[in-house]
mmCIF file of C-alpha atoms in Angstrom:
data_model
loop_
_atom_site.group_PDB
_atom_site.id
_atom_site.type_symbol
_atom_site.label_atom_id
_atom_site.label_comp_id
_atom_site.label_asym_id
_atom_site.label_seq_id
_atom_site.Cartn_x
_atom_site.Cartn_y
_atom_site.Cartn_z
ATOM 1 C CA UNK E 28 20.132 20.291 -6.695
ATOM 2 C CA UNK E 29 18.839 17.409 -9.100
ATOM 3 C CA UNK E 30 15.406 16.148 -8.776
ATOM 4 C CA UNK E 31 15.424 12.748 -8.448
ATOM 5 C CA UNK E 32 12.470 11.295 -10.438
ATOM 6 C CA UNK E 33 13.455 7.526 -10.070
ATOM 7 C CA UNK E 34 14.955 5.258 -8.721
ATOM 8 C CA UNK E 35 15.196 1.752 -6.685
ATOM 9 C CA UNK E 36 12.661 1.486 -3.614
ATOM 10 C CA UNK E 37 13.876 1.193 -0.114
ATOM 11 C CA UNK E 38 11.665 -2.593 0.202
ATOM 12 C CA UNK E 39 13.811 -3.643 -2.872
ATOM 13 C CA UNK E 40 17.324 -5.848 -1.474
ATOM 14 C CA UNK E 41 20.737 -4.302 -3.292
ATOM 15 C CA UNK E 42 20.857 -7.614 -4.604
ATOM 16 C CA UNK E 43 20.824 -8.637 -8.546
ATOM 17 C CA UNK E 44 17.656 -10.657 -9.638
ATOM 18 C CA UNK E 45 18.195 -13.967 -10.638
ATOM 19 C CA UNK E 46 15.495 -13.923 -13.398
ATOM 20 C CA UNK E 47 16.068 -14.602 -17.512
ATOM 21 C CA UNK E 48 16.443 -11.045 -19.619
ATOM 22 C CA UNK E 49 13.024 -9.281 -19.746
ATOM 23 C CA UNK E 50 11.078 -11.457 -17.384
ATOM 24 C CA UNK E 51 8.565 -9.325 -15.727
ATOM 25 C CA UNK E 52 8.890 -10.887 -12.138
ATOM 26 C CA UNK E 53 11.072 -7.767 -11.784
ATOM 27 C CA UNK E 54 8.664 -5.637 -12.551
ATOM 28 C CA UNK E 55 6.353 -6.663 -10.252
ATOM 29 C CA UNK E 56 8.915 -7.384 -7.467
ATOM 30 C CA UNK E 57 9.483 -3.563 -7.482
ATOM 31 C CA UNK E 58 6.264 -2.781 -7.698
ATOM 32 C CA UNK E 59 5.345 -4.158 -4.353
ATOM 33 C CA UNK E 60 8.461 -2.533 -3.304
ATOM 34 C CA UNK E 61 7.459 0.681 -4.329
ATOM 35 C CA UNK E 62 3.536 0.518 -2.993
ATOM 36 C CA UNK E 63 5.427 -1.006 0.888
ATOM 37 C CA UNK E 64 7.569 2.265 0.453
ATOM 38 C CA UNK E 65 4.422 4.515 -0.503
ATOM 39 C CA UNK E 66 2.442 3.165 2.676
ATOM 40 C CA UNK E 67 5.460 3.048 4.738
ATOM 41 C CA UNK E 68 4.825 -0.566 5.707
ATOM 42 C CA UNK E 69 7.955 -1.953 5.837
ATOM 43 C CA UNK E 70 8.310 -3.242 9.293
ATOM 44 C CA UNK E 71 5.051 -5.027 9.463
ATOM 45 C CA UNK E 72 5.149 -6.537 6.135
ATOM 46 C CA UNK E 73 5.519 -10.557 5.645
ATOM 47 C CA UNK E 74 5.844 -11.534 2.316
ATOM 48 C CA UNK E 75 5.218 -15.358 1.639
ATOM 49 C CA UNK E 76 7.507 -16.751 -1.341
ATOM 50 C CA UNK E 77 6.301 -19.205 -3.425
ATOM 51 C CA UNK E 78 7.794 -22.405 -5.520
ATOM 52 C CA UNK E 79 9.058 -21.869 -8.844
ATOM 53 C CA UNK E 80 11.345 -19.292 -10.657
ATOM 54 C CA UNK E 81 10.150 -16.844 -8.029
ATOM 55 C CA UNK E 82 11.186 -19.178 -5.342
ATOM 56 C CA UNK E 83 14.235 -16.958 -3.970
ATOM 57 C CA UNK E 84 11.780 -13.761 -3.596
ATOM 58 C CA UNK E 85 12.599 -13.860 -0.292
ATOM 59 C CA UNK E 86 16.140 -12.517 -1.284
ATOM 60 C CA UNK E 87 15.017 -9.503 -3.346
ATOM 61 C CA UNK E 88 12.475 -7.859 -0.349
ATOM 62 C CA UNK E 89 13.839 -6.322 2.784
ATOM 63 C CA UNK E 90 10.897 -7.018 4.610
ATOM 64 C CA UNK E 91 10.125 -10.434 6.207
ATOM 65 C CA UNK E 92 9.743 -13.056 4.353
ATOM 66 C CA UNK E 93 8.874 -16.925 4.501
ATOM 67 C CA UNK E 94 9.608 -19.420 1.914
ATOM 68 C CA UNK E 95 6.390 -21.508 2.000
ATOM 69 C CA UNK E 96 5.842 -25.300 0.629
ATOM 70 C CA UNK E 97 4.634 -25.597 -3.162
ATOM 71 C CA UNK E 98 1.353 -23.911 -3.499
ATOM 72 C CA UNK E 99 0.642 -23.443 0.203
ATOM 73 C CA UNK E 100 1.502 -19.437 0.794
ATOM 74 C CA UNK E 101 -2.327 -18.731 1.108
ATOM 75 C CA UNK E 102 -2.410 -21.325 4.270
ATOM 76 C CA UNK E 103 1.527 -20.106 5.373
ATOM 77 C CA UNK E 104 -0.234 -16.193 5.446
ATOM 78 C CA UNK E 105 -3.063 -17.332 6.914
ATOM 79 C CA UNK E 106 -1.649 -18.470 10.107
ATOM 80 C CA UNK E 107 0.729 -15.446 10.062
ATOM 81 C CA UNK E 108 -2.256 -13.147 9.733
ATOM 82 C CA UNK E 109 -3.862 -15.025 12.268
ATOM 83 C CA UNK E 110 -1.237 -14.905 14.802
ATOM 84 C CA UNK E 111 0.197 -11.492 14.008
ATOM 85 C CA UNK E 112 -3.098 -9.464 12.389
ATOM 86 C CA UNK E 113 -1.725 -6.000 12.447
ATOM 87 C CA UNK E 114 1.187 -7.512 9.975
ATOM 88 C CA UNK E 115 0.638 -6.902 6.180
ATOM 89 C CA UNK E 116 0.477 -10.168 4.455
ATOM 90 C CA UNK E 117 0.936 -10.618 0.829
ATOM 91 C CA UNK E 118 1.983 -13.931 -1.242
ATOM 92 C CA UNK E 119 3.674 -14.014 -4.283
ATOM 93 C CA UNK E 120 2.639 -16.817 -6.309
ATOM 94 C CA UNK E 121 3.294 -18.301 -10.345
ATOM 95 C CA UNK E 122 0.311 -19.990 -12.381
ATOM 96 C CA UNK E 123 1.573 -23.217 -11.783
ATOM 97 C CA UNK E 124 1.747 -22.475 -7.661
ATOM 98 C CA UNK E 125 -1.702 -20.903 -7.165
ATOM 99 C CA UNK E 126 -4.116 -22.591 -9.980
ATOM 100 C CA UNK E 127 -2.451 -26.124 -10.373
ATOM 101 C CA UNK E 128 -0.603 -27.698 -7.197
ATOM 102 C CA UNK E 129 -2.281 -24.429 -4.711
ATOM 103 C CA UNK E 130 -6.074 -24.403 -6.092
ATOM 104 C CA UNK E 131 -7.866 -25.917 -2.960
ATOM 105 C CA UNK E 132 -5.808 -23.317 -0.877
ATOM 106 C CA UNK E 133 -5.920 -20.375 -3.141
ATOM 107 C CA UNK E 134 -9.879 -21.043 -3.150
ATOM 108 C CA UNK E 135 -10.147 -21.844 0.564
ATOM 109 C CA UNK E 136 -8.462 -18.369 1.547
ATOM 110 C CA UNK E 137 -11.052 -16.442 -0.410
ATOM 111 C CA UNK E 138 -13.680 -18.779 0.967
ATOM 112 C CA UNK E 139 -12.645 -17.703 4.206
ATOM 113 C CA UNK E 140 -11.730 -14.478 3.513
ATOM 114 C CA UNK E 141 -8.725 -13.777 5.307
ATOM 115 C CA UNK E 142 -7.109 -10.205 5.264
ATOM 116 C CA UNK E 143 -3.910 -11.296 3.440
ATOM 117 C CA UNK E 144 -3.643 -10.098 -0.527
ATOM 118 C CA UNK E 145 -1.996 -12.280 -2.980
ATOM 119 C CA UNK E 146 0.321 -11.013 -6.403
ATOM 120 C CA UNK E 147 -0.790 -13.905 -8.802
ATOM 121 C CA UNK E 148 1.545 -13.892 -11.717
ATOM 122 C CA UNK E 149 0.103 -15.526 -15.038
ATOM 123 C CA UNK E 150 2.466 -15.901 -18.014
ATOM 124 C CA UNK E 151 0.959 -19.169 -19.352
ATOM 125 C CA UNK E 152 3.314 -21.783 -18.711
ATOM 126 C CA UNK E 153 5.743 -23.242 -16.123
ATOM 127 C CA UNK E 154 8.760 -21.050 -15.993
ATOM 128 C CA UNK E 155 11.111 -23.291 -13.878
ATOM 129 C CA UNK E 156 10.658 -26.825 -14.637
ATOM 130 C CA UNK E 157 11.356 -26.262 -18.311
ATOM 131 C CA UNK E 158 7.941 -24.696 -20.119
ATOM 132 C CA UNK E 159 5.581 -27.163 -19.895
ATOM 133 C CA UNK E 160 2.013 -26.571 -19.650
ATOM 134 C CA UNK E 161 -0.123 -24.471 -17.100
ATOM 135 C CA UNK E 162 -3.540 -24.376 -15.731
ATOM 136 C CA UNK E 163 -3.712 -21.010 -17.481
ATOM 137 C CA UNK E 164 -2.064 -21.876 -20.539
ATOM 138 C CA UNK E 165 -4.103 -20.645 -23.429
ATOM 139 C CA UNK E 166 -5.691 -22.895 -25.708
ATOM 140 C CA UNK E 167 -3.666 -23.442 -29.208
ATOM 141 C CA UNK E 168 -0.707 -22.906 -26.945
ATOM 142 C CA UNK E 169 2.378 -24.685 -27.807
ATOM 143 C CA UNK E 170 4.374 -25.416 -24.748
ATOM 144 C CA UNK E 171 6.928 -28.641 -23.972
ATOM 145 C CA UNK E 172 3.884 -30.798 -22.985
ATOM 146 C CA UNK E 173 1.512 -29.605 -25.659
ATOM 147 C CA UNK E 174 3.703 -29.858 -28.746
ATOM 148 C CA UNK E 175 0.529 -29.311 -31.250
ATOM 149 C CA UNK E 176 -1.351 -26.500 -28.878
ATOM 150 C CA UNK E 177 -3.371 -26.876 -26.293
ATOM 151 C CA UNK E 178 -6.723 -29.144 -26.914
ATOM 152 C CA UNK E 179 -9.827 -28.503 -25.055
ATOM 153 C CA UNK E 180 -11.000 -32.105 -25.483
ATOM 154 C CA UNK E 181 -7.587 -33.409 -24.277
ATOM 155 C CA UNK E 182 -6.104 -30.928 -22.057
ATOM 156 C CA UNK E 183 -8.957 -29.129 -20.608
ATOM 157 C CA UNK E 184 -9.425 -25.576 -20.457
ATOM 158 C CA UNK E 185 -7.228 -22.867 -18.913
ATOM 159 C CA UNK E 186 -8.490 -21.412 -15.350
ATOM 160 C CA UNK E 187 -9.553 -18.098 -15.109
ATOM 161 C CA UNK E 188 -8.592 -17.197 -11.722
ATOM 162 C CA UNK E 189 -9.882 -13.818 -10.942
ATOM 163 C CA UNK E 190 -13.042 -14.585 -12.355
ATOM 164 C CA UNK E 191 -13.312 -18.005 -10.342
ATOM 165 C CA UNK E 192 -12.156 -15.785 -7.382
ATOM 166 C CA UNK E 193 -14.586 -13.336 -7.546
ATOM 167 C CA UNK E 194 -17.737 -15.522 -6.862
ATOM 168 C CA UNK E 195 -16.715 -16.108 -3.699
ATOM 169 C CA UNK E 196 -17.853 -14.104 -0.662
ATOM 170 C CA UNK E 197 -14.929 -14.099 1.119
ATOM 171 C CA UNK E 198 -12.636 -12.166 -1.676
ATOM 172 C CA UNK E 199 -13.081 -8.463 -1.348
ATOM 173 C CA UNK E 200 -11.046 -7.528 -4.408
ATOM 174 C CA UNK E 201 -9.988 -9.030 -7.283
ATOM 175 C CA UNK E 202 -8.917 -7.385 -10.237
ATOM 176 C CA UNK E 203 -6.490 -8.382 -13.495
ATOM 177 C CA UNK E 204 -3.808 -6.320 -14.829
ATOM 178 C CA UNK E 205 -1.063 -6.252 -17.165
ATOM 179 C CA UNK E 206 2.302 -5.469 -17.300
ATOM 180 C CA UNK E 207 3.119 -5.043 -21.103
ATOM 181 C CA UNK E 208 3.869 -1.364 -21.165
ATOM 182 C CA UNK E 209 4.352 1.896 -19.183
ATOM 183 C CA UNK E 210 0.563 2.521 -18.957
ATOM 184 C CA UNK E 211 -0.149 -0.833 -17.598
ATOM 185 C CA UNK E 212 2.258 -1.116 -15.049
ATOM 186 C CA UNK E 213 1.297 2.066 -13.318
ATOM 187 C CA UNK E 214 -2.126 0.490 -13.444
ATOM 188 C CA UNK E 215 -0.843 -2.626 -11.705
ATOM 189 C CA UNK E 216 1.159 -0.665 -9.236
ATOM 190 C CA UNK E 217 -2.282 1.172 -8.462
ATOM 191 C CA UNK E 218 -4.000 -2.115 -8.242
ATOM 192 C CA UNK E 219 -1.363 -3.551 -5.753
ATOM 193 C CA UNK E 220 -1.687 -0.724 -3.968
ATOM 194 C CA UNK E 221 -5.245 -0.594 -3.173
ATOM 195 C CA UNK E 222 -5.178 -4.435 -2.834
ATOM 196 C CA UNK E 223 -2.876 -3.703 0.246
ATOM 197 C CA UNK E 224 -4.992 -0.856 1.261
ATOM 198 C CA UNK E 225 -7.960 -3.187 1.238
ATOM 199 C CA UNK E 226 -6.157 -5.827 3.431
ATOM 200 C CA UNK E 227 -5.239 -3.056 6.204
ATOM 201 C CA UNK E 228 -8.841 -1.830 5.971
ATOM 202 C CA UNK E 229 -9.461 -5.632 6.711
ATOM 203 C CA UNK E 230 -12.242 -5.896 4.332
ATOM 204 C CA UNK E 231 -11.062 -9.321 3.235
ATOM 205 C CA UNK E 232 -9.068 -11.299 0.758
ATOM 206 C CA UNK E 233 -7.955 -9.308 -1.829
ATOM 207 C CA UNK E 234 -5.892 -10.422 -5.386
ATOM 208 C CA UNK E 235 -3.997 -9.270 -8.484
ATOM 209 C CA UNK E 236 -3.543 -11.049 -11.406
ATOM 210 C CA UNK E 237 -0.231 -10.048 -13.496
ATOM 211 C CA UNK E 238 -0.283 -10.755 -17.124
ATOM 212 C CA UNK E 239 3.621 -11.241 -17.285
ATOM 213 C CA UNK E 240 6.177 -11.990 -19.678
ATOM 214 C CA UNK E 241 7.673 -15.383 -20.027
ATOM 215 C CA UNK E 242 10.367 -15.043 -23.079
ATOM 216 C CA UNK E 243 12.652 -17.733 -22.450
ATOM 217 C CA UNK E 244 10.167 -20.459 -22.458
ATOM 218 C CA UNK E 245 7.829 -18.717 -25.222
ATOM 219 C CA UNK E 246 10.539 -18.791 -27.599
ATOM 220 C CA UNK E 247 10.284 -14.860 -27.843
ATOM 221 C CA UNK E 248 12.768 -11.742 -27.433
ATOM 222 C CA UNK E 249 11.420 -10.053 -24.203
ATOM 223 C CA UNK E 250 9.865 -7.183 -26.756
ATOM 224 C CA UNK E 251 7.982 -9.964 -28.963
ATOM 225 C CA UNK E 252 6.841 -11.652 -25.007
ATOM 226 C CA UNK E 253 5.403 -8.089 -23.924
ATOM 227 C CA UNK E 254 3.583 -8.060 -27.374
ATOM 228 C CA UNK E 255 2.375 -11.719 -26.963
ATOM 229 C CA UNK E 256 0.739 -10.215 -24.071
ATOM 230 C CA UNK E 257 -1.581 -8.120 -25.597
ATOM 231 C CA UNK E 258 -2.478 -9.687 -29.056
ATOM 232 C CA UNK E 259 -3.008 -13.575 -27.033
ATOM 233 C CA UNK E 260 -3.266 -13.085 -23.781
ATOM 234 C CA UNK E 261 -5.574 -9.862 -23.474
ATOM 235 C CA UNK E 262 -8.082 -11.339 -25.361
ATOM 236 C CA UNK E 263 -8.542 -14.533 -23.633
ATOM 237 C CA UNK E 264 -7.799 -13.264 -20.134
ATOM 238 C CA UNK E 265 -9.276 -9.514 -20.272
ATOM 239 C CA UNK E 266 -8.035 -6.934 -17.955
ATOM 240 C CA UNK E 267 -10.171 -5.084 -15.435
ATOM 241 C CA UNK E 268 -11.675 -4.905 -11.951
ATOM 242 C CA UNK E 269 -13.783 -8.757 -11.590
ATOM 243 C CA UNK E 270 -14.658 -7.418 -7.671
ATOM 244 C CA UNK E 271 -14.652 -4.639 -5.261
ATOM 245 C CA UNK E 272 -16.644 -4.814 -2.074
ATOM 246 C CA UNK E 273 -15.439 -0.528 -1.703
ATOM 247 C CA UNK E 274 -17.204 0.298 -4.743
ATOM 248 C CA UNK E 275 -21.359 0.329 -4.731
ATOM 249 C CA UNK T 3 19.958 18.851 -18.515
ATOM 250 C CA UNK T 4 18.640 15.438 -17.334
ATOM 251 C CA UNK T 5 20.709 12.615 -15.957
ATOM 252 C CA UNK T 6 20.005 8.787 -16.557
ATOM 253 C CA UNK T 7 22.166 6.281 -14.466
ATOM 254 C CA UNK T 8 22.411 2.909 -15.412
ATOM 255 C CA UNK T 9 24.158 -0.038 -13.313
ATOM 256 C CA UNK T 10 25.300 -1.879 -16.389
ATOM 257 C CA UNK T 11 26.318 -4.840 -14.164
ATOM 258 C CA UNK T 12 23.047 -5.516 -13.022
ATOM 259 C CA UNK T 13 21.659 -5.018 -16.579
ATOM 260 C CA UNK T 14 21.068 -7.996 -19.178
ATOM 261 C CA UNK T 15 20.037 -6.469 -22.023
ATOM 262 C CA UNK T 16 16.341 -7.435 -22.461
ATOM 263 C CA UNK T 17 16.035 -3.905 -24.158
ATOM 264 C CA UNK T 18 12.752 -3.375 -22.670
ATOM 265 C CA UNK T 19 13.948 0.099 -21.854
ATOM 266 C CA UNK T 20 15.023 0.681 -25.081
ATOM 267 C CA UNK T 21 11.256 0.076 -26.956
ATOM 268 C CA UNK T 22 9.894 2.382 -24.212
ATOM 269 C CA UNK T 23 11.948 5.265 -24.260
ATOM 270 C CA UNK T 24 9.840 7.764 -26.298
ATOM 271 C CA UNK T 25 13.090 9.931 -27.786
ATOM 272 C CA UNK T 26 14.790 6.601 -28.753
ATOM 273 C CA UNK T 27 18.046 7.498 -26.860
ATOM 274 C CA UNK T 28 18.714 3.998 -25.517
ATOM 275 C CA UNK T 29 20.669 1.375 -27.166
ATOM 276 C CA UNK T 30 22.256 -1.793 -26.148
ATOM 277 C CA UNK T 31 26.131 -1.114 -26.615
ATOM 278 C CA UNK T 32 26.996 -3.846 -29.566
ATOM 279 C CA UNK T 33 30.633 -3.243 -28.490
ATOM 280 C CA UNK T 34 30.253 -3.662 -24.723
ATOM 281 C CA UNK T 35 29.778 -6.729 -22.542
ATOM 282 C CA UNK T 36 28.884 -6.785 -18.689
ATOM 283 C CA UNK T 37 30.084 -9.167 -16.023
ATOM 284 C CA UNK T 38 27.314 -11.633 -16.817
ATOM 285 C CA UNK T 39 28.267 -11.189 -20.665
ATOM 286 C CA UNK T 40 24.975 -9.166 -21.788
ATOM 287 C CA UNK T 41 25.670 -6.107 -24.105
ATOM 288 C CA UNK T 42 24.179 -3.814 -21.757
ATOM 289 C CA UNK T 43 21.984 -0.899 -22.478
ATOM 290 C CA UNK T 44 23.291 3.003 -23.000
ATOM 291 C CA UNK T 45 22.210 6.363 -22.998
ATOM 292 C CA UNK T 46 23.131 7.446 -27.120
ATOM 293 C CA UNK T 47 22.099 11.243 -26.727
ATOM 294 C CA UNK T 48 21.550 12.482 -23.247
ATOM 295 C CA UNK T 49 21.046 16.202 -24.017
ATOM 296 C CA UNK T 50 17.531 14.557 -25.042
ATOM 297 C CA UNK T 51 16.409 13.157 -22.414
ATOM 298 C CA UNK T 52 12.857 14.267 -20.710
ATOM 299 C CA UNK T 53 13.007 12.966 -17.790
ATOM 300 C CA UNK T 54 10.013 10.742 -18.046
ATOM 301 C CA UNK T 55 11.837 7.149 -16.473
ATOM 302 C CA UNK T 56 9.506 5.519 -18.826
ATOM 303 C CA UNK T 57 13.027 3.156 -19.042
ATOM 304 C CA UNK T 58 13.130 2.913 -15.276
ATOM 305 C CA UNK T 59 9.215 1.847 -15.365
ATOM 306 C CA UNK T 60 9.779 -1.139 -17.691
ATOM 307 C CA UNK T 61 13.111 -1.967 -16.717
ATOM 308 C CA UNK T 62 12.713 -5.647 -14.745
ATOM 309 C CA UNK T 63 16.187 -5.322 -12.823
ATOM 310 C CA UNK T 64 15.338 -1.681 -11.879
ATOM 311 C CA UNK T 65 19.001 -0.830 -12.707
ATOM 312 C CA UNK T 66 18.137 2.508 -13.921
ATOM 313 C CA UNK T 67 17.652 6.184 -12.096
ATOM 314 C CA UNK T 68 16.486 9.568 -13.060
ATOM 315 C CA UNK T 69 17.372 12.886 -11.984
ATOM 316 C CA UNK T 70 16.049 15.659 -13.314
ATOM 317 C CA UNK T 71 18.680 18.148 -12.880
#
């Protein structure tokens, strides 16, 4: 009898992702599927989709999910948490979702501190509407609406998010990771993991940041994007735990 | 003997697998194309396979399994 040593999760839909080559919303979409799997959460899980290219995540997860307005899956999960608070609640949410049209709510739920975790993906730069620039794109960045790099004097500098997240009393857990290469994404499957774990310990808002891979609007083959990653993004946006109310 | 399982429909040839496979035994087939028209990615040399999924861990449609057999 063979072994088997992987394959898709149970929480992943036997449906095709409608992502470019080598974007690393795949990634990550299994990865929650794997860590709802590990804790056998399934049934209680509501996942809250947000706008942009990750807009039809509510397709690719078998558990429940709810497509929310643009930017406002921290306030959607918030009443579902409310109403329902032995559900797990995690939102899915781009750059350009939680840190440009979604701040006041993405800071608002850790001001709060509601039990809900959010999957923040950060590639840099609006995926969907055609590459333009991000809250988080980095500075020297050339994107559609920064054709000579991002300017600090003119277009402001790019939001940290887990760092902005972690002064607040309400988040219990913050912490960035990567998903670049083998290594890393165990380490972000770890860090989803415990973000959920914190949630159903009800310890407060908890949230992972994904350093992801945008090739098709970075101009790069999805093996030059994952290496873009680490030589750009790394050193402006460093990985690591930025809060943890379980530890000390 | 390992086994490696790939749903070339589903794939599109990003070749992430490909850079993380450690024996190098994964190519995108130059003479192949899918549904979607993506030369999708092949095992070259099974017998040499380890059994590590380090393809299944970076591959973002999860289109590959492993069985260690």
């Amino acid at each position: 009898m063979g072994q088997i040593v992987f394959d898709r999760p149970k929480a992943l839909s036997d449906v095709q992702l409608t992502y470019c080559p080598g974007c690393t919303h795949g990634i990550v979409h299994r990865l929650i599927a794997q860590v709802i799997d590990e804790l056998e959460i399934e049934g209680r899980t509501v996942g809250i989709a947000p706008v942009g290219c990750s807009v039809f995540a509510y397709n690719f997860f078998d558990c429940d999910m709810i497509q929310a307005p643009h930017g406002r899956a921290p306030a959607v999960a918030t009443g579902v948490k409310r109403a329902h608070p032995n559900n797990v609640l995690f939102t899915y949410q781009g750059d350009g979702d939680l840190a440009a049209i979604g701040t006041a709510e993405t800071v608002h739920v850790g001001a709060r501190g509601e039990n809900i975790t959010t999957i923040f993906i950060n590639n840099a730069i609006y995926g969907m509407t055609g590459g333009q620039m991000a809250p988080t794109t980095l500075y020297k960045q050339v994107t559609m609406t920064t054709p000579y790099g991002r300017e600090k004097n003119i277009q402001g500098s790019p939001i940290k998010v887990c760092e902005m997240l972690a002064t607040l009393d309400g988040t219990a857990y913050a912490e960035r990771v990567a998903v670049d290469c083998v290594k890393n994404v165990n380490a972000t499957k770890k860090a989803i993991k415990k973000a959920f774990q914190i949630q159903m310990a009800g310890k407060g808002y908890s949230i992972v940041e994904v350093l992801s891979a945008c090739p098709t609007e970075w101009g790069k083959s999805p093996v030059e994007a994952l290496e873009w990653i680490r030589t750009d993004m790394m050193p402006f946006y460093p990985l690591g735990i930025y809060k943890d109310v379980t530890e000390g | 003997m390992n086994k490696v399982t790939i749903n070339i429909d589903w794939c599109k040839g990003c070749g992430l697998c490909a850079e993380a496979c450690p024996k190098k035994i994964i190519s995108l087939a130059s003479d192949k194309l899918n549904k979607k028209g993506y030369h999708p990615a092949c095992i070259t040399d099974e017998e040499k396979c380890i059994a590590c999924a380090m393809c299944a861990v970076m591959c973002p449609e999860t289109v590959i399994k492993v069985e260690k057999l």
